[in-house]
């Protein structure tokens, strides 16, 4: 375990910046102001951008406290973010460690070792351990909490102080990260009720003073856990009886609407199909885990599997996923919000494999099955090394891997590839006068500014949405594939014309570096703004000669043609736009205007 800790912390700085961290860093600053002013500075209580006030601040408080202690106060300094990477890795290690302890209670040290190996060799989980400061601390809290709850139930009515402390610590971490941590308190109460009910129905009934002892322990744990978690969460703390429940409801119905690519279709995250979550999970966890869970289900009633741990973990997984499916809660990219259930899934999978090893009924098979598992692990090892540091984009080979998923599912939705793109630009950018400045346009503004923000390099970063890239002047562009239409991804229209380098994972482009070789589209927009249709038509036409797949320039040309009474040419230009972007949301409106104009001309 010491070696694993050193490995995870050691490689964590190699990973990029999660694009959501601009919200989280801002929240950490507001938390610092809130606590250092003893609650007088209240900006942390309401943060509409990103709804960060609805999250606990445990990770952010740890991060900014460490940064302040080390004198790292500039958020656009890459060193500032190394602290966040290291803390993520530490919470990831804690998650693995306590999941292994859960497994030990299930099947001994062999199960613990196998669980640790399976978690480490889960590429997507491993990648999240480095870059996910919301969900990995949350998973750590649940790993500690579930392990301790099982121990607590087993040792009632006389649990040890360390067991009680474990339940509290796990709950505090989980609640101090996200309101969903309240589920640990619910699980604790549920299993205590089952324990007391089972005792009442069995021959070994508890004495009344023992029952009250169990209840007192439970009440103390719940109260201390609840308010302990709120200590790191100002919004929850100011109204502890209402705000945590309000936040939990808000998370179940995310107020932020985002476009999500799923199975070659774009959905709003508030309107995802029911199979979204289970399909993402089955496509992105290793085959070893899938088979292990299948083996566990087949052997669930095996006498060697401890009933308590098996029941706690199974109920936890089914309840967590089932509740989301029943509520039809809105989700974000992938299943990162449900990583907290994954360690429990791996514990069950490892148990399934061990039960198979121990009950083969044949000395030969008892030697063959571990070899089979080892061979399956080689794919995981290869993927972790091959797509480093983009392990979180992993799709298992059962469904064709990352190459088959490209254009059908989101890949680098967190902009991690920007770090490598920025390094490439700084290394390969053409020589220029020392006092000159280049502008880099990007739809990944925050990480680009962090990794290209050194003013000594003469680099200026500017935010631009990918489909609006022609409307601004820039020298280079860094564009990641998130929010690019699936048609353009699957038909290789993206990366766009002018791309001089791509950042890839398994041969799939995650991010494109574009050199601006033609500015006619920009000149066309400028001419349109000046009400000069002749110049606009000339420049947009030249832009399309350079890049026939410039969907926005073609549509802009169509609008200009329409404005000068040439609907046939407008229709031709719009069809060119639709050829490269069939789902263009504004195209139908323009087409309706074109048809109306043609009808009007025909009626004259």
Short mmCIF file of C-alpha atoms in Angstrom, two decimals, residues 91-538:
data_model
loop_
_atom_site.label_atom_id
_atom_site.label_comp_id
_atom_site.label_asym_id
_atom_site.label_seq_id
_atom_site.Cartn_x
_atom_site.Cartn_y
_atom_site.Cartn_z
CA UNK A 91 -8.44 10.62 -1.58
CA UNK A 92 -8.24 8.04 -4.37
CA UNK A 93 -5.76 6.04 -2.31
CA UNK A 94 -8.04 6.25 0.74
CA UNK A 95 -10.90 4.92 -1.38
CA UNK A 96 -8.84 1.94 -2.54
CA UNK A 97 -7.48 1.25 0.96
CA UNK A 98 -10.87 1.05 2.66
CA UNK A 99 -12.43 -0.85 -0.22
CA UNK A 100 -9.66 -3.41 0.32
CA UNK A 101 -10.50 -3.58 4.01
CA UNK A 102 -14.13 -4.23 3.09
CA UNK A 103 -12.95 -7.03 0.84
CA UNK A 104 -10.82 -8.48 3.63
CA UNK A 105 -13.98 -8.93 5.69
CA UNK A 106 -15.54 -10.66 2.70
CA UNK A 107 -12.76 -13.07 1.78
CA UNK A 108 -9.56 -12.46 3.70
CA UNK A 109 -6.34 -10.83 2.57
CA UNK A 110 -6.55 -12.45 -0.85
CA UNK A 111 -9.81 -10.60 -1.47
CA UNK A 112 -8.27 -7.38 -0.17
CA UNK A 113 -5.29 -7.71 -2.50
CA UNK A 114 -7.44 -8.60 -5.50
CA UNK A 115 -9.78 -5.66 -4.83
CA UNK A 116 -6.86 -3.23 -4.70
CA UNK A 117 -5.46 -4.63 -7.95
CA UNK A 118 -8.83 -4.48 -9.70
CA UNK A 119 -9.39 -0.88 -8.64
CA UNK A 120 -5.90 0.20 -9.67
CA UNK A 121 -6.35 -1.55 -13.01
CA UNK A 122 -9.73 0.09 -13.67
CA UNK A 123 -8.56 2.79 -16.09
CA UNK A 124 -11.55 5.11 -15.76
CA UNK A 125 -11.58 4.92 -11.96
CA UNK A 126 -7.80 5.40 -11.82
CA UNK A 127 -8.05 8.46 -14.07
CA UNK A 128 -10.78 9.98 -11.93
CA UNK A 129 -8.62 9.47 -8.86
CA UNK A 130 -6.24 12.05 -10.32
CA UNK A 131 -8.61 14.74 -11.57
CA UNK A 132 -12.01 14.50 -9.87
CA UNK A 133 -12.10 16.59 -6.67
CA UNK A 134 -15.85 16.19 -6.20
CA UNK A 135 -16.60 12.52 -6.74
CA UNK A 136 -13.39 10.87 -5.50
CA UNK A 137 -13.52 12.42 -1.98
CA UNK A 138 -17.21 11.45 -1.98
CA UNK A 139 -16.23 7.87 -2.88
CA UNK A 140 -13.60 7.91 -0.13
CA UNK A 141 -16.24 8.89 2.42
CA UNK A 142 -18.49 6.05 1.32
CA UNK A 143 -15.65 3.50 1.35
CA UNK A 144 -14.78 4.43 4.92
CA UNK A 145 -18.43 4.65 5.91
CA UNK A 146 -19.59 1.34 4.45
CA UNK A 147 -16.62 -0.55 5.87
CA UNK A 148 -17.28 0.95 9.30
CA UNK A 149 -21.07 0.49 9.17
CA UNK A 150 -20.63 -3.23 8.49
CA UNK A 151 -18.20 -3.48 11.41
CA UNK A 152 -20.57 -1.45 13.58
CA UNK A 153 -23.52 -3.77 12.90
CA UNK A 154 -21.38 -6.87 13.42
CA UNK A 155 -20.14 -5.70 16.84
CA UNK A 156 -23.41 -4.34 18.25
CA UNK A 157 -24.26 -3.79 21.01
CA UNK A 158 -20.60 -3.17 21.90
CA UNK A 159 -18.84 -1.51 18.96
CA UNK A 160 -15.31 -0.25 19.46
CA UNK A 161 -14.46 3.44 19.57
CA UNK A 162 -12.48 3.05 16.34
CA UNK A 163 -15.52 1.58 14.58
CA UNK A 164 -17.76 4.42 15.75
CA UNK A 165 -15.10 6.92 14.71
CA UNK A 166 -14.91 5.26 11.29
CA UNK A 167 -18.64 5.63 10.67
CA UNK A 168 -18.46 9.28 11.72
CA UNK A 169 -15.33 10.00 9.66
CA UNK A 170 -16.77 8.45 6.51
CA UNK A 171 -20.05 10.31 6.93
CA UNK A 172 -18.34 13.63 7.63
CA UNK A 173 -16.17 13.31 4.50
CA UNK A 174 -19.16 12.34 2.36
CA UNK A 175 -21.51 15.05 3.68
CA UNK A 176 -18.66 17.56 3.62
CA UNK A 177 -18.33 16.83 -0.09
CA UNK A 178 -21.90 16.46 -1.32
CA UNK A 179 -25.38 16.35 0.18
CA UNK A 180 -25.73 12.76 -1.01
CA UNK A 181 -23.48 11.78 1.89
CA UNK A 182 -26.66 11.85 3.97
CA UNK A 183 -27.34 8.41 2.49
CA UNK A 184 -24.71 6.95 4.81
CA UNK A 185 -26.81 8.04 7.77
CA UNK A 186 -29.88 6.51 6.13
CA UNK A 187 -28.01 3.23 5.52
CA UNK A 188 -26.80 3.16 9.11
CA UNK A 189 -30.32 3.61 10.50
CA UNK A 190 -31.73 1.05 8.07
CA UNK A 191 -29.25 -1.66 9.03
CA UNK A 192 -29.54 -0.94 12.75
CA UNK A 193 -33.31 -1.40 12.43
CA UNK A 194 -32.73 -4.68 10.57
CA UNK A 195 -30.30 -5.79 13.28
CA UNK A 196 -32.73 -5.01 16.08
CA UNK A 197 -35.61 -6.60 14.18
CA UNK A 198 -33.58 -9.71 13.48
CA UNK A 199 -32.58 -9.94 17.11
CA UNK A 200 -36.20 -9.64 18.21
CA UNK A 201 -37.27 -12.45 15.87
CA UNK A 202 -34.37 -14.74 16.75
CA UNK A 203 -33.77 -16.79 19.83
CA UNK A 204 -30.93 -14.53 20.99
CA UNK A 205 -33.01 -11.48 21.84
CA UNK A 206 -31.21 -8.44 23.17
CA UNK A 207 -31.95 -7.18 26.64
CA UNK A 208 -33.79 -3.85 26.81
CA UNK A 209 -30.69 -2.02 28.05
CA UNK A 210 -28.74 -3.44 25.09
CA UNK A 211 -31.41 -2.23 22.67
CA UNK A 212 -31.25 1.26 24.13
CA UNK A 213 -27.48 1.13 23.94
CA UNK A 214 -27.69 0.38 20.21
CA UNK A 215 -30.15 3.24 19.74
CA UNK A 216 -27.98 5.68 21.72
CA UNK A 217 -24.90 4.80 19.68
CA UNK A 218 -26.86 5.28 16.47
CA UNK A 219 -28.30 8.65 17.52
CA UNK A 220 -24.90 9.96 18.61
CA UNK A 221 -23.26 8.83 15.37
CA UNK A 222 -26.02 10.37 13.24
CA UNK A 223 -25.96 13.73 15.04
CA UNK A 224 -22.17 14.04 15.14
CA UNK A 225 -21.85 12.90 11.51
CA UNK A 226 -24.53 15.30 10.31
CA UNK A 227 -23.24 18.41 12.00
CA UNK A 228 -19.62 17.39 11.53
CA UNK A 229 -20.16 17.30 7.77
CA UNK A 230 -21.91 20.68 7.85
CA UNK A 231 -18.86 22.29 9.47
CA UNK A 232 -17.25 22.24 6.02
CA UNK A 233 -20.35 23.47 4.21
CA UNK A 234 -21.47 27.06 4.90
CA UNK A 235 -24.74 26.78 2.97
CA UNK A 236 -25.73 23.72 4.98
CA UNK A 237 -24.50 25.21 8.23
CA UNK A 238 -26.61 28.39 8.13
CA UNK A 239 -29.86 26.39 7.93
CA UNK A 240 -28.97 22.83 8.93
CA UNK A 241 -32.52 21.48 8.99
CA UNK A 242 -33.54 22.68 5.53
CA UNK A 243 -30.61 23.49 3.25
CA UNK A 244 -29.02 20.00 3.09
CA UNK A 245 -32.34 18.47 2.01
CA UNK A 246 -32.85 21.30 -0.46
CA UNK A 247 -29.39 20.66 -1.94
CA UNK A 248 -30.08 16.93 -2.17
CA UNK A 249 -33.28 17.60 -4.14
CA UNK A 250 -31.48 20.05 -6.41
CA UNK A 251 -28.84 17.43 -7.24
CA UNK A 252 -31.56 14.96 -8.16
CA UNK A 253 -32.92 17.50 -10.63
CA UNK A 254 -29.89 19.35 -11.95
CA UNK A 255 -30.93 22.91 -12.86
CA UNK A 256 -28.16 23.14 -15.48
CA UNK A 257 -29.15 21.83 -18.92
CA UNK A 258 -26.28 20.39 -20.96
CA UNK A 259 -26.07 18.58 -24.26
CA UNK A 260 -24.88 14.99 -23.80
CA UNK A 261 -23.66 12.67 -26.56
CA UNK A 262 -24.99 9.17 -25.99
CA UNK A 263 -25.11 6.37 -28.56
CA UNK A 264 -24.65 8.80 -31.48
CA UNK A 265 -27.46 11.08 -30.35
CA UNK A 266 -27.42 14.39 -28.52
CA UNK A 267 -29.68 14.55 -25.46
CA UNK A 268 -30.25 17.17 -22.81
CA UNK A 269 -28.99 15.84 -19.49
CA UNK A 270 -32.51 16.38 -18.13
CA UNK A 271 -33.99 14.07 -20.79
CA UNK A 272 -31.62 11.11 -20.87
CA UNK A 273 -33.02 7.61 -21.58
CA UNK A 274 -33.31 5.14 -18.71
CA UNK A 275 -30.49 2.98 -20.07
CA UNK A 276 -28.00 5.88 -19.95
CA UNK A 277 -26.43 5.07 -16.59
CA UNK A 278 -26.29 1.24 -16.81
CA UNK A 279 -25.01 1.38 -20.39
CA UNK A 280 -22.23 3.82 -19.52
CA UNK A 281 -21.19 1.60 -16.62
CA UNK A 282 -21.16 -1.67 -18.58
CA UNK A 283 -19.18 -0.07 -21.43
CA UNK A 284 -16.48 1.53 -19.29
CA UNK A 285 -15.66 -0.88 -16.48
CA UNK A 286 -13.09 -3.63 -17.16
CA UNK A 287 -14.17 -7.06 -18.32
CA UNK A 288 -12.59 -8.49 -15.15
CA UNK A 289 -15.08 -6.56 -13.03
CA UNK A 290 -18.05 -7.47 -15.24
CA UNK A 291 -17.19 -11.18 -15.03
CA UNK A 292 -16.48 -10.93 -11.30
CA UNK A 293 -19.89 -9.42 -10.60
CA UNK A 294 -21.51 -12.16 -12.70
CA UNK A 295 -19.63 -14.79 -10.70
CA UNK A 296 -20.67 -13.15 -7.42
CA UNK A 297 -24.34 -13.17 -8.44
CA UNK A 298 -24.12 -16.85 -9.39
CA UNK A 299 -22.44 -17.72 -6.08
CA UNK A 300 -24.33 -15.24 -3.90
CA UNK A 301 -25.64 -17.96 -1.58
CA UNK A 302 -22.26 -19.64 -1.20
CA UNK A 303 -21.66 -20.34 2.48
CA UNK A 304 -18.17 -18.81 2.31
CA UNK A 305 -19.54 -15.33 1.51
CA UNK A 306 -20.27 -13.33 4.70
CA UNK A 307 -23.96 -12.41 4.66
CA UNK A 308 -23.58 -9.06 6.43
CA UNK A 309 -21.04 -7.48 4.09
CA UNK A 310 -22.69 -9.01 1.03
CA UNK A 311 -26.08 -7.62 2.07
CA UNK A 312 -24.76 -4.15 2.93
CA UNK A 313 -22.84 -3.74 -0.32
CA UNK A 314 -25.53 -5.26 -2.54
CA UNK A 315 -28.26 -3.10 -1.03
CA UNK A 316 -26.05 -0.02 -1.29
CA UNK A 317 -25.34 -0.56 -4.99
CA UNK A 318 -28.91 -1.43 -5.98
CA UNK A 319 -30.44 1.37 -3.94
CA UNK A 320 -28.04 4.05 -5.21
CA UNK A 321 -28.47 3.18 -8.89
CA UNK A 322 -32.13 2.18 -8.63
CA UNK A 323 -33.10 5.42 -6.89
CA UNK A 324 -31.60 7.43 -9.74
CA UNK A 325 -33.36 5.38 -12.39
CA UNK A 326 -36.72 5.59 -10.61
CA UNK A 327 -36.39 9.34 -10.02
CA UNK A 328 -35.12 9.78 -13.59
CA UNK A 329 -32.60 12.24 -12.16
CA UNK A 330 -30.60 14.41 -14.53
CA UNK A 331 -26.97 13.37 -15.02
CA UNK A 332 -23.78 14.80 -16.50
CA UNK A 333 -21.21 13.25 -18.84
CA UNK A 334 -20.59 9.59 -18.18
CA UNK A 335 -21.28 8.15 -14.74
CA UNK A 336 -18.75 10.07 -12.70
CA UNK A 337 -21.42 11.05 -10.15
CA UNK A 338 -21.76 7.34 -9.37
CA UNK A 339 -18.11 6.49 -8.91
CA UNK A 340 -18.89 6.20 -5.19
CA UNK A 341 -20.64 2.86 -5.87
CA UNK A 342 -17.77 1.46 -7.93
CA UNK A 343 -15.47 0.35 -5.06
CA UNK A 344 -18.34 -1.70 -3.64
CA UNK A 345 -18.92 -3.25 -7.06
CA UNK A 346 -15.25 -4.21 -7.26
CA UNK A 347 -15.33 -5.76 -3.77
CA UNK A 348 -18.18 -8.00 -4.92
CA UNK A 349 -16.37 -8.76 -8.19
CA UNK A 350 -13.17 -9.75 -6.38
CA UNK A 351 -15.21 -11.95 -4.05
CA UNK A 352 -16.83 -13.61 -7.06
CA UNK A 353 -13.46 -14.48 -8.56
CA UNK A 354 -12.12 -15.86 -5.27
CA UNK A 355 -15.17 -18.04 -4.73
CA UNK A 356 -14.59 -19.43 -8.23
CA UNK A 357 -10.92 -20.12 -7.46
CA UNK A 358 -11.77 -21.90 -4.22
CA UNK A 359 -14.67 -23.98 -5.53
CA UNK A 360 -13.56 -25.23 -8.93
CA UNK A 361 -13.79 -28.88 -7.93
CA UNK A 362 -10.69 -29.55 -10.00
CA UNK A 363 -6.99 -28.98 -9.18
CA UNK A 364 -6.38 -28.13 -12.84
CA UNK A 365 -9.15 -25.51 -13.01
CA UNK A 366 -7.99 -23.99 -9.74
CA UNK A 367 -4.74 -23.18 -11.56
CA UNK A 368 -6.29 -22.20 -14.89
CA UNK A 369 -8.77 -19.59 -13.63
CA UNK A 370 -6.15 -17.34 -11.98
CA UNK A 371 -4.19 -17.45 -15.25
CA UNK A 372 -7.32 -16.40 -17.14
CA UNK A 373 -7.81 -13.48 -14.76
CA UNK A 374 -4.17 -12.51 -15.17
CA UNK A 375 -4.50 -12.52 -18.95
CA UNK A 376 -7.58 -10.31 -18.71
CA UNK A 377 -5.61 -7.90 -16.54
CA UNK A 378 -3.08 -7.41 -19.34
CA UNK A 379 -5.67 -5.45 -21.33
CA UNK A 380 -6.22 -3.14 -18.36
CA UNK A 381 -2.48 -2.64 -17.88
CA UNK A 382 -1.99 -1.92 -21.57
CA UNK A 383 -4.83 0.62 -21.61
CA UNK A 384 -3.63 2.44 -18.51
CA UNK A 385 -0.15 2.84 -20.02
CA UNK A 386 -1.25 3.38 -23.62
CA UNK A 387 -3.78 6.19 -23.03
CA UNK A 388 -1.98 7.85 -20.10
CA UNK A 389 -2.89 10.46 -18.85
CA UNK A 390 -6.38 10.09 -20.31
CA UNK A 391 -7.38 6.89 -18.54
CA UNK A 392 -10.76 8.36 -17.70
CA UNK A 393 -11.71 8.13 -21.41
CA UNK A 394 -11.46 4.31 -21.30
CA UNK A 395 -14.06 2.06 -22.93
CA UNK A 396 -13.65 -1.70 -22.56
CA UNK A 397 -12.94 -3.98 -25.57
CA UNK A 398 -16.23 -5.81 -25.08
CA UNK A 399 -17.80 -2.93 -27.01
CA UNK A 400 -14.85 -2.10 -29.24
CA UNK A 401 -12.92 0.20 -26.94
CA UNK A 402 -12.37 3.92 -27.32
CA UNK A 403 -12.15 3.76 -31.12
CA UNK A 404 -15.68 2.39 -31.43
CA UNK A 405 -16.99 4.84 -28.84
CA UNK A 406 -15.63 7.88 -30.68
CA UNK A 407 -18.43 9.91 -32.21
CA UNK A 408 -21.00 7.98 -30.17
CA UNK A 409 -20.04 8.89 -26.61
CA UNK A 410 -18.25 11.77 -24.92
CA UNK A 411 -14.51 11.31 -24.53
CA UNK A 412 -12.40 14.09 -23.00
CA UNK A 413 -15.30 16.02 -21.51
CA UNK A 414 -13.03 17.51 -18.82
CA UNK A 415 -10.46 19.15 -21.14
CA UNK A 416 -7.50 17.20 -19.73
CA UNK A 417 -5.84 17.17 -23.16
CA UNK A 418 -5.37 20.95 -23.03
CA UNK A 419 -2.25 20.53 -20.88
CA UNK A 420 -0.50 18.51 -23.57
CA UNK A 421 -1.80 20.84 -26.29
CA UNK A 422 -0.40 23.87 -24.47
CA UNK A 423 2.97 22.17 -24.05
CA UNK A 424 3.02 21.32 -27.76
CA UNK A 425 2.30 24.91 -28.81
CA UNK A 426 5.03 26.30 -26.56
CA UNK A 427 7.48 23.78 -28.00
CA UNK A 428 6.57 24.05 -31.69
CA UNK A 429 5.28 27.56 -32.17
CA UNK A 430 7.09 29.33 -34.99
CA UNK A 431 9.74 31.89 -34.09
CA UNK A 432 8.56 35.50 -33.83
CA UNK A 433 9.79 38.83 -32.47
CA UNK A 434 10.21 38.78 -28.71
CA UNK A 435 7.88 41.73 -28.16
CA UNK A 436 5.04 40.28 -30.28
CA UNK A 437 1.92 38.59 -28.95
CA UNK A 438 -0.03 35.69 -30.35
CA UNK A 439 -3.68 35.01 -29.61
CA UNK A 440 -4.89 31.50 -28.92
CA UNK A 441 -8.63 30.99 -29.24
CA UNK A 442 -10.09 28.10 -27.31
CA UNK A 443 -13.28 26.56 -26.02
CA UNK A 444 -11.22 25.36 -23.02
CA UNK A 445 -10.43 28.76 -21.57
CA UNK A 446 -9.61 27.95 -17.95
CA UNK A 447 -7.01 25.19 -18.42
CA UNK A 448 -5.60 27.03 -21.45
CA UNK A 449 -5.05 30.14 -19.37
CA UNK A 450 -3.36 28.11 -16.64
CA UNK A 451 -0.93 26.35 -18.98
CA UNK A 452 -0.41 29.25 -21.42
CA UNK A 453 -0.77 32.13 -18.99
CA UNK A 454 2.90 33.03 -18.69
CA UNK A 455 2.99 36.63 -19.97
CA UNK A 456 6.69 36.25 -20.71
CA UNK A 457 5.74 33.94 -23.57
CA UNK A 458 3.72 36.68 -25.25
CA UNK A 459 0.62 34.48 -25.41
CA UNK A 460 -2.92 35.75 -25.02
CA UNK A 461 -5.82 33.33 -24.62
CA UNK A 462 -9.36 34.16 -25.69
CA UNK A 463 -12.53 32.15 -25.14
CA UNK A 464 -14.56 31.29 -28.22
CA UNK A 465 -17.18 28.62 -28.75
CA UNK A 466 -16.08 26.15 -31.39
CA UNK A 467 -18.85 27.00 -33.84
CA UNK A 468 -18.16 30.74 -33.40
CA UNK A 469 -14.43 30.38 -34.05
CA UNK A 470 -14.59 32.35 -37.32
CA UNK A 471 -15.99 35.45 -35.65
CA UNK A 472 -12.79 36.37 -33.82
CA UNK A 473 -9.19 37.03 -34.79
CA UNK A 474 -6.68 34.52 -33.49
CA UNK A 475 -3.40 32.89 -34.47
CA UNK A 476 -3.83 29.41 -33.03
CA UNK A 477 -6.81 27.52 -31.71
CA UNK A 478 -7.12 24.80 -29.07
CA UNK A 479 -10.47 23.06 -29.49
CA UNK A 480 -11.59 19.93 -27.67
CA UNK A 481 -14.26 17.64 -29.04
CA UNK A 482 -16.90 18.24 -26.36
CA UNK A 483 -20.02 19.91 -27.85
CA UNK A 484 -18.90 19.11 -31.40
CA UNK A 485 -21.79 17.52 -33.27
CA UNK A 486 -21.55 13.73 -33.56
CA UNK A 487 -21.99 13.87 -37.35
CA UNK A 488 -18.83 15.93 -37.67
CA UNK A 489 -16.96 13.59 -35.35
CA UNK A 490 -18.04 10.39 -37.09
CA UNK A 491 -17.49 11.85 -40.59
CA UNK A 492 -14.06 13.28 -39.69
CA UNK A 493 -15.11 16.88 -40.35
CA UNK A 494 -13.63 17.54 -36.92
CA UNK A 495 -10.70 18.16 -36.38
CA UNK A 496 -11.21 21.16 -38.68
CA UNK A 497 -9.20 22.52 -41.59
CA UNK A 498 -5.93 24.05 -40.42
CA UNK A 499 -5.31 21.44 -37.73
CA UNK A 500 -1.56 21.05 -37.32
CA UNK A 501 -1.58 18.61 -34.40
CA UNK A 502 -4.01 16.55 -32.37
CA UNK A 503 -3.81 15.22 -28.85
CA UNK A 504 -4.88 11.60 -29.11
CA UNK A 505 -5.82 8.65 -26.95
CA UNK A 506 -5.65 5.26 -28.66
CA UNK A 507 -5.52 7.04 -32.02
CA UNK A 508 -8.66 9.06 -31.30
CA UNK A 509 -8.36 12.88 -31.35
CA UNK A 510 -9.37 14.48 -28.07
CA UNK A 511 -8.17 17.97 -28.84
CA UNK A 512 -7.13 19.82 -32.01
CA UNK A 513 -4.46 22.49 -32.37
CA UNK A 514 -5.41 24.70 -35.30
CA UNK A 515 -3.25 27.28 -37.06
CA UNK A 516 -5.21 30.17 -38.56
CA UNK A 517 -4.20 30.22 -42.21
CA UNK A 518 -7.21 32.09 -43.54
CA UNK A 519 -9.23 34.94 -41.98
CA UNK A 520 -11.80 35.45 -44.72
CA UNK A 521 -14.60 34.19 -42.50
CA UNK A 522 -13.68 36.84 -39.91
CA UNK A 523 -13.57 39.50 -42.64
CA UNK A 524 -16.96 38.29 -43.86
CA UNK A 525 -18.50 38.75 -40.42
CA UNK A 526 -16.88 42.19 -40.15
CA UNK A 527 -18.30 43.21 -43.54
CA UNK A 528 -21.73 41.95 -42.51
CA UNK A 529 -21.58 44.05 -39.35
CA UNK A 530 -20.72 47.09 -41.52
CA UNK A 531 -23.70 46.33 -43.80
CA UNK A 532 -21.42 45.65 -46.77
CA UNK A 533 -22.97 42.56 -48.43
CA UNK A 534 -20.69 42.67 -51.47
CA UNK A 535 -17.56 42.38 -49.33
CA UNK A 536 -19.26 39.84 -47.08
CA UNK A 537 -20.13 37.59 -50.03
CA UNK A 538 -16.60 37.88 -51.39
#
